mmCIF file of C-alpha atoms in Angstrom:
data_model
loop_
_atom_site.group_PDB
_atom_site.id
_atom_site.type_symbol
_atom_site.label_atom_id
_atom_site.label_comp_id
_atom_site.label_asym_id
_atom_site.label_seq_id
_atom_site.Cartn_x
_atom_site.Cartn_y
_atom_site.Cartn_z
ATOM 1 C CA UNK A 1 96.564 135.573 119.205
ATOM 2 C CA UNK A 2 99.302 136.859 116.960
ATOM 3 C CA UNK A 3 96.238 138.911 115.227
ATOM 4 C CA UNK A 4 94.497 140.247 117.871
ATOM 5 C CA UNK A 5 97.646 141.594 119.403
ATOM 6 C CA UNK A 6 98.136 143.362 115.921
ATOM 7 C CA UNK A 7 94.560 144.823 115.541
ATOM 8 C CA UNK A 8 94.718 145.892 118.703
ATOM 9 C CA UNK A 9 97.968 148.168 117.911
ATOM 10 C CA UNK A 10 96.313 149.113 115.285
ATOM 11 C CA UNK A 11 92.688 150.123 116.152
ATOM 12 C CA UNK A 12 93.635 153.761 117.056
ATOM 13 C CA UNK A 13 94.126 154.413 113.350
ATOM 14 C CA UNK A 14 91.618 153.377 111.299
ATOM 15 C CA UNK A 15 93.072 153.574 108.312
ATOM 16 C CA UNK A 16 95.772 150.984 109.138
ATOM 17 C CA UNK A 17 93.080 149.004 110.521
ATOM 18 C CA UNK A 18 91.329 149.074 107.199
ATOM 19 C CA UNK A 19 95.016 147.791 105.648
ATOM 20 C CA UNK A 20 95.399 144.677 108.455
ATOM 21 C CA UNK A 21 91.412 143.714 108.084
ATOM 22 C CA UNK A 22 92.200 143.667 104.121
ATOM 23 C CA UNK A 23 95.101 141.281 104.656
ATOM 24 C CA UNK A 24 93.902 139.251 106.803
ATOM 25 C CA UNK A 25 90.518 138.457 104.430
ATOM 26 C CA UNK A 26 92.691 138.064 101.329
ATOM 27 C CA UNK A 27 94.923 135.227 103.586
ATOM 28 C CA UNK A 28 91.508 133.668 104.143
ATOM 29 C CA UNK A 29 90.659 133.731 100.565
ATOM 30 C CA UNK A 30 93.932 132.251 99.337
ATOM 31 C CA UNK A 31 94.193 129.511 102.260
ATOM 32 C CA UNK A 32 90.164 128.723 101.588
ATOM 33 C CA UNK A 33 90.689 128.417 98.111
ATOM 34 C CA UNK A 34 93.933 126.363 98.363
ATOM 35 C CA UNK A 35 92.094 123.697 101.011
ATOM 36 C CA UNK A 36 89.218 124.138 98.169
ATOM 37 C CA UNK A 37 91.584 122.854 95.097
ATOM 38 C CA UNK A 38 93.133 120.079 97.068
ATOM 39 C CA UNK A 39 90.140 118.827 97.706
ATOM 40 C CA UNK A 40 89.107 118.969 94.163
ATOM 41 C CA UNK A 41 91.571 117.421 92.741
ATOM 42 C CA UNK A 42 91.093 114.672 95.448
ATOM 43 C CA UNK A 43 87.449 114.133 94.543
ATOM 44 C CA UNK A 44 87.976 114.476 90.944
ATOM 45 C CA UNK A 45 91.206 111.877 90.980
ATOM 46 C CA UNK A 46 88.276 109.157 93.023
ATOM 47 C CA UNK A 47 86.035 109.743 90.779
ATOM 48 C CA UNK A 48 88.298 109.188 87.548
ATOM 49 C CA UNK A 49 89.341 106.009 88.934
ATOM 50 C CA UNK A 50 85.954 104.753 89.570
ATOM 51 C CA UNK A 51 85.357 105.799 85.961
ATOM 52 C CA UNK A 52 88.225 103.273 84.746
ATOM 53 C CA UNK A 53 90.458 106.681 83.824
ATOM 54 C CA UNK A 54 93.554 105.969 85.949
ATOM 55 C CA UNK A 55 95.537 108.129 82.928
ATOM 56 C CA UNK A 56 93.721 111.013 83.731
ATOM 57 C CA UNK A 57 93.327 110.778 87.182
ATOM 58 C CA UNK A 58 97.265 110.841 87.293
ATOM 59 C CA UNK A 59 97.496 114.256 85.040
ATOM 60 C CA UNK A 60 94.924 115.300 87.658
ATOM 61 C CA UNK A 61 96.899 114.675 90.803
ATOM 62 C CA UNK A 62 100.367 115.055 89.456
ATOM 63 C CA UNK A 63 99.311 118.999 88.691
ATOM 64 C CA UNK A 64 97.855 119.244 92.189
ATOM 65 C CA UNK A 65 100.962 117.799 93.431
ATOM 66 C CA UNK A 66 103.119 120.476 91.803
ATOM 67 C CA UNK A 67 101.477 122.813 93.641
ATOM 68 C CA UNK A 68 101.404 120.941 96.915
ATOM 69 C CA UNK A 69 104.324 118.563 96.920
ATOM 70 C CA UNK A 70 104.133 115.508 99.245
ATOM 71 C CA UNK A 71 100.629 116.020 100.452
ATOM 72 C CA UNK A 72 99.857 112.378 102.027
ATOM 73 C CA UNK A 73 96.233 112.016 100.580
ATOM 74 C CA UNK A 74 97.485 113.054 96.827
ATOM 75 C CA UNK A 75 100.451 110.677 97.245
ATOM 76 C CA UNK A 76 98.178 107.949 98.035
ATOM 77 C CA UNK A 77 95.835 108.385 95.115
ATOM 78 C CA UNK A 78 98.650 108.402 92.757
ATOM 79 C CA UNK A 79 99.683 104.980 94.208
ATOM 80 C CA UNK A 80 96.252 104.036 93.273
ATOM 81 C CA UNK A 81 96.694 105.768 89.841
ATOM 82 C CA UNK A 82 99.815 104.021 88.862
ATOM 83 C CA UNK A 83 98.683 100.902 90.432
ATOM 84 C CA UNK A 84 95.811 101.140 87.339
ATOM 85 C CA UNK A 85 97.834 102.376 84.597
ATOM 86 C CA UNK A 86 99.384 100.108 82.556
ATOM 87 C CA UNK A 87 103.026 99.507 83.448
ATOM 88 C CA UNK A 88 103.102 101.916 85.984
ATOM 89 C CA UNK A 89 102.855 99.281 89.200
ATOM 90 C CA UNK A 90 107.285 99.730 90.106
ATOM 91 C CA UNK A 91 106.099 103.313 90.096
ATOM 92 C CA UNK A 92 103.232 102.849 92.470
ATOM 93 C CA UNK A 93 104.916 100.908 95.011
ATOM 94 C CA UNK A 94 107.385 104.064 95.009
ATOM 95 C CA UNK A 95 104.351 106.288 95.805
ATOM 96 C CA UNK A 96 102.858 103.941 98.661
ATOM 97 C CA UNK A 97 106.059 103.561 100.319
ATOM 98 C CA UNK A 98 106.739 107.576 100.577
ATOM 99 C CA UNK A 99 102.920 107.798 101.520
ATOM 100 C CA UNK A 100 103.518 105.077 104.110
ATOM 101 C CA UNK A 101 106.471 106.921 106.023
ATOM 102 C CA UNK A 102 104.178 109.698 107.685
ATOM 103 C CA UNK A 103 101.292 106.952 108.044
ATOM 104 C CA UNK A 104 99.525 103.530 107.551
ATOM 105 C CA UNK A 105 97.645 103.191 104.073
ATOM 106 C CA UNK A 106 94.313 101.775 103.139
ATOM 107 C CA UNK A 107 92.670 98.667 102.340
ATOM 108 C CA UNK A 108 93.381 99.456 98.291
ATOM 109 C CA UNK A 109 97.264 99.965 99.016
ATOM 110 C CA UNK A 110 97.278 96.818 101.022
ATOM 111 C CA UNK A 111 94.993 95.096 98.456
ATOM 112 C CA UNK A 112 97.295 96.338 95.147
ATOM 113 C CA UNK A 113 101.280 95.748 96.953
ATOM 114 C CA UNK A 114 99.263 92.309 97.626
ATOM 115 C CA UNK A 115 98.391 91.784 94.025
ATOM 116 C CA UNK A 116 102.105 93.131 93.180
ATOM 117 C CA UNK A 117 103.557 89.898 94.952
ATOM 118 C CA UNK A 118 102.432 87.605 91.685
ATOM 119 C CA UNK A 119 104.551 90.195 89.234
ATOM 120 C CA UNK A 120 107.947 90.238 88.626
ATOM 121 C CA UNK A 121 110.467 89.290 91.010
ATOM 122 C CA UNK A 122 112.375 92.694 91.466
ATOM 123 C CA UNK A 123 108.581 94.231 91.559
ATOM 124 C CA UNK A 124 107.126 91.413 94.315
ATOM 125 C CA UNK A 125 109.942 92.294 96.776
ATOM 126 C CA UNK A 126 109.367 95.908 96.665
ATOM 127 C CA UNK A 127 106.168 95.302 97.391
ATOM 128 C CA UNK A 128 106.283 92.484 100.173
ATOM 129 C CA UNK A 129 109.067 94.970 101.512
ATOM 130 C CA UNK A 130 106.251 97.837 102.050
ATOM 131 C CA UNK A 131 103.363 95.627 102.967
ATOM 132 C CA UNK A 132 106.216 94.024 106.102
ATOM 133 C CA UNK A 133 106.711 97.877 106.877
ATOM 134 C CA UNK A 134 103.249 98.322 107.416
ATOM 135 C CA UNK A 135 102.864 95.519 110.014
ATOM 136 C CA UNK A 136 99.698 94.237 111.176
ATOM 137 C CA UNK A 137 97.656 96.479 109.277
ATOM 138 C CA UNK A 138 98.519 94.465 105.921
ATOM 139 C CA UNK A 139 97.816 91.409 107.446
ATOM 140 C CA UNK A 140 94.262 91.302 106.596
ATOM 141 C CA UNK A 141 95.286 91.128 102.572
ATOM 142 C CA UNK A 142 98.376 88.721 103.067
ATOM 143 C CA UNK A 143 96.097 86.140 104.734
ATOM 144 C CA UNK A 144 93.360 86.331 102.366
ATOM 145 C CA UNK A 145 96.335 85.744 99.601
ATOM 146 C CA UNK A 146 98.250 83.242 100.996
ATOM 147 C CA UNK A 147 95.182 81.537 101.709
ATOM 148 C CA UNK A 148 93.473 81.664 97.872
ATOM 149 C CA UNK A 149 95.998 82.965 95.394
ATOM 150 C CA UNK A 150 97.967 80.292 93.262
ATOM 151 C CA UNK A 151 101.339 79.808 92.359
ATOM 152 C CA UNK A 152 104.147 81.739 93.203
ATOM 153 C CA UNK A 153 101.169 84.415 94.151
ATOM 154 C CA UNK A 154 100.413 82.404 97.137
ATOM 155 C CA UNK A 155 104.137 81.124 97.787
ATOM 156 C CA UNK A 156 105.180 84.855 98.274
ATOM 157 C CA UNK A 157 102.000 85.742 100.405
ATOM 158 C CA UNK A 158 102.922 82.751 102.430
ATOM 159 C CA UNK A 159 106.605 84.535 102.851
ATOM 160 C CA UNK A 160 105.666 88.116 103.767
ATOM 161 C CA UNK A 161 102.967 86.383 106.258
ATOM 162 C CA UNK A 162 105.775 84.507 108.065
ATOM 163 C CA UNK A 163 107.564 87.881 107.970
ATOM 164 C CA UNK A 164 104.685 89.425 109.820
ATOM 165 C CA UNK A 165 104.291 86.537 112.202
ATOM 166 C CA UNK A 166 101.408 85.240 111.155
ATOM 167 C CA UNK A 167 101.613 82.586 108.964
ATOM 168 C CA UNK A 168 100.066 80.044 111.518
ATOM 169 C CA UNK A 169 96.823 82.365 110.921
ATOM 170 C CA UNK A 170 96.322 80.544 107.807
ATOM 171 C CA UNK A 171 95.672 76.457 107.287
ATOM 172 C CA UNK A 172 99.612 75.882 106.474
ATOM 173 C CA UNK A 173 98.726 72.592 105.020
ATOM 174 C CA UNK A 174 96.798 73.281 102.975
ATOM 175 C CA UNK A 175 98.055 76.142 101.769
ATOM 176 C CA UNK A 176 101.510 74.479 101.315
ATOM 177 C CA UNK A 177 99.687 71.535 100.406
ATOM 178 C CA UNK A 178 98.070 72.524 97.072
ATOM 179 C CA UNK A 179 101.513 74.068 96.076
ATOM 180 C CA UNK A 180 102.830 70.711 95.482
ATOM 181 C CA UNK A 181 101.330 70.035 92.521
ATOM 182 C CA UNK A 182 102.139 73.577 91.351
ATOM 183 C CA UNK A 183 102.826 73.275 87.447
ATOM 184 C CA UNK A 184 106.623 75.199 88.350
ATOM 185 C CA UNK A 185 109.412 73.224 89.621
ATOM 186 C CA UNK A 186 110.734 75.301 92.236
ATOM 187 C CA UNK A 187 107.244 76.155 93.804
ATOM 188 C CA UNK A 188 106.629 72.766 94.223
ATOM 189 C CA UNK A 189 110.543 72.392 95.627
ATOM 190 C CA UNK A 190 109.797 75.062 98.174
ATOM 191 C CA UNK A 191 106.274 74.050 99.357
ATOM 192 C CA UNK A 192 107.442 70.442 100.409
ATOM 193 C CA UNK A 193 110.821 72.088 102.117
ATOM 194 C CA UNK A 194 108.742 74.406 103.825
ATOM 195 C CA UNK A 195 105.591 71.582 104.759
ATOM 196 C CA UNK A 196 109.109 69.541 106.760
ATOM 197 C CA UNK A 197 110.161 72.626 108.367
ATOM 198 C CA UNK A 198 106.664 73.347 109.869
ATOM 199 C CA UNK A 199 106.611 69.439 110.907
ATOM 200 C CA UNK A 200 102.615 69.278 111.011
ATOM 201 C CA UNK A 201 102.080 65.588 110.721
ATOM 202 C CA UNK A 202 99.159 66.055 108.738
ATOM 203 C CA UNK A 203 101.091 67.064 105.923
ATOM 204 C CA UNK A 204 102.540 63.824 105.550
ATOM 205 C CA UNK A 205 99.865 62.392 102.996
ATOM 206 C CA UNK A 206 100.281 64.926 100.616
ATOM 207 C CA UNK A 207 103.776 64.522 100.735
ATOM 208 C CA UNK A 208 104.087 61.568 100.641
ATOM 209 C CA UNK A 209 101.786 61.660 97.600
ATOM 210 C CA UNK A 210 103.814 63.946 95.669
ATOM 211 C CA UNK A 211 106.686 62.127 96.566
ATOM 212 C CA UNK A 212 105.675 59.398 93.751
ATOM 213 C CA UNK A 213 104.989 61.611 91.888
ATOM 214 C CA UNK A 214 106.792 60.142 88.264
ATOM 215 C CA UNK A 215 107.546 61.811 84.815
ATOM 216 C CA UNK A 216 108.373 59.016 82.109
ATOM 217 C CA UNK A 217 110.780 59.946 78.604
ATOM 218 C CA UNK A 218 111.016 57.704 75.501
ATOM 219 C CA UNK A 219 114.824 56.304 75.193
ATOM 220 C CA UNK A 220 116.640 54.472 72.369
ATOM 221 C CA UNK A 221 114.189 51.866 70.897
ATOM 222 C CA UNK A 222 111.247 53.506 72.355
ATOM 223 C CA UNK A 223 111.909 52.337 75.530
ATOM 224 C CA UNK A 224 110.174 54.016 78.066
ATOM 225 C CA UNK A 225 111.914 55.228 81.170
ATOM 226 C CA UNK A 226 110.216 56.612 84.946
ATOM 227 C CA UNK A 227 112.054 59.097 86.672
ATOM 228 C CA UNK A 228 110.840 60.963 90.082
ATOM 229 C CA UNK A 229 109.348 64.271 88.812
ATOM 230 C CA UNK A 230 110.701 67.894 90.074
ATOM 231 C CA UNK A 231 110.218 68.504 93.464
ATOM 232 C CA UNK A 232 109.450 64.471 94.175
ATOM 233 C CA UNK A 233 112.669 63.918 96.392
ATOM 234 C CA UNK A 234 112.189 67.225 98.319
ATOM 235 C CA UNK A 235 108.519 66.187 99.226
ATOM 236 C CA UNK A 236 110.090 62.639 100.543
ATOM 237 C CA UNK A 237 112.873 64.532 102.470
ATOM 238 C CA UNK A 238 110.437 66.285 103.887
ATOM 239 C CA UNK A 239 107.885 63.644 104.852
ATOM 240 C CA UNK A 240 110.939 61.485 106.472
ATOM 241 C CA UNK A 241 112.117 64.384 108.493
ATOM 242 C CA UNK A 242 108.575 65.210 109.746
ATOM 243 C CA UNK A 243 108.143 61.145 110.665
ATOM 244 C CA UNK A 244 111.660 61.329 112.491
ATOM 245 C CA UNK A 245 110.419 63.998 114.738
ATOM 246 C CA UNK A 246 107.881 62.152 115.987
ATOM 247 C CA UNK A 247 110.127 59.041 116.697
ATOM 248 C CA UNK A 248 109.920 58.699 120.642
#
């Protein structure tokens, strides 16, 4: 509108009607070509990570970014960037969660904070702390975690999926269940304490299994001595209290 109410003024003197028509082509030109290099740099950052180049692909949208500073789609793709690049991950979780304040991300943000839940403590709670910001949208790639990771892996998908409210979505069970043979002592500690909060009586054979679960030394003389194994007396606190509750 603003335009046409100029050109209008204008269109008595041609001259200055030359000047305006000039200006307004040249603001084309720059604005086209500006929409046309974000866009390249987009499709050139995709198709250096599908080339296994996530080095490049960061030079690529880190110059782009200079010249367009918190554009959402560029943000993204650097997520996905440092995600790739070898001890870049803290930074990628960074990117994600400035991407994720004007929007929800994609399956391959979801699918990398999800994979940042088996790293390093400090690192996995950054990460669970974006993927319970997204909300349901991230639910899709906690599930399928806490449902077939290992380990701590699983233990932490497990978490942020209670912290989403929807940790009954997966087989608790069994998912708590497999944990208590974990080969790390606390795992297995917190899988049984968490099986006799949940109560499910059908957890009680696994516990109860782990429960005798023995780990035998050599003492003076070469005696050999049985002792409970880690994470043995937590699986029978945990059976008993599930078999109270169901006392009449």
């Amino acid at each position: 509108r603003g335009r046409d109410e100029l050109l209008s003024r204008v269109g008595t003197h041609p001259a200055a009607a030359v000047l305006v028509a000039v200006a307004i082509l040249a603001g084309a030109v720059t604005l086209g070509a500006f929409e046309w290099q974000h866009g390249r740099a987009a499709a050139d950052a995709r198709a250096l990570l599908r080339a296994g180049r996530p080095s490049d692909a960061l030079a690529v949208l880190d110059a782009a970014l200079d010249r367009r500073p918190g554009d959402r789609e560029l943000v993204v793709l650097r997520g996905r960037a440092l995600f790739r690049t070898p001890g870049r991950a803290s930074d990628g979780i960074d990117a994600y969660a400035t991407a994720r304040a004007t929007g929800a991300l994609d399956e391959i943000a979801h699918e990398d904070l999800v994979g940042a839940l088996a790293r390093d403590r400090s690192v996995a709670d950054r990460a669970a702390r974006v993927l319970v910001d997204e909300g349901p949208a991230s639910v899709a790639a906690v599930l399928k975690a806490a449902a077939t990771a290992s380990g701590v892996h699983r233990l932490r998908a497990l978490a942020v999926a209670r912290d989403l409210g929807a940790e009954d979505r997966v087989n608790r069970v069994e998912a708590y269940g497999a944990l208590l043979s974990d080969p790390d002592c606390e795992i297995r500690r917190s899988a049984a304490r968490r099986l006799g909060e949940i109560g499910d009586p059908a957890a009680i054979p696994a516990l109860k299994k782990a429960a005798q679960a023995k780990v035998e030394s050599k003492g003076f003389f070469g005696h050999v001595r049985s002792a409970p194994a880690c994470g043995a007396p937590e699986a029978e606190a945990a059976a008993k209290r599930i078999e109270a509750a169901r006392l009449p």
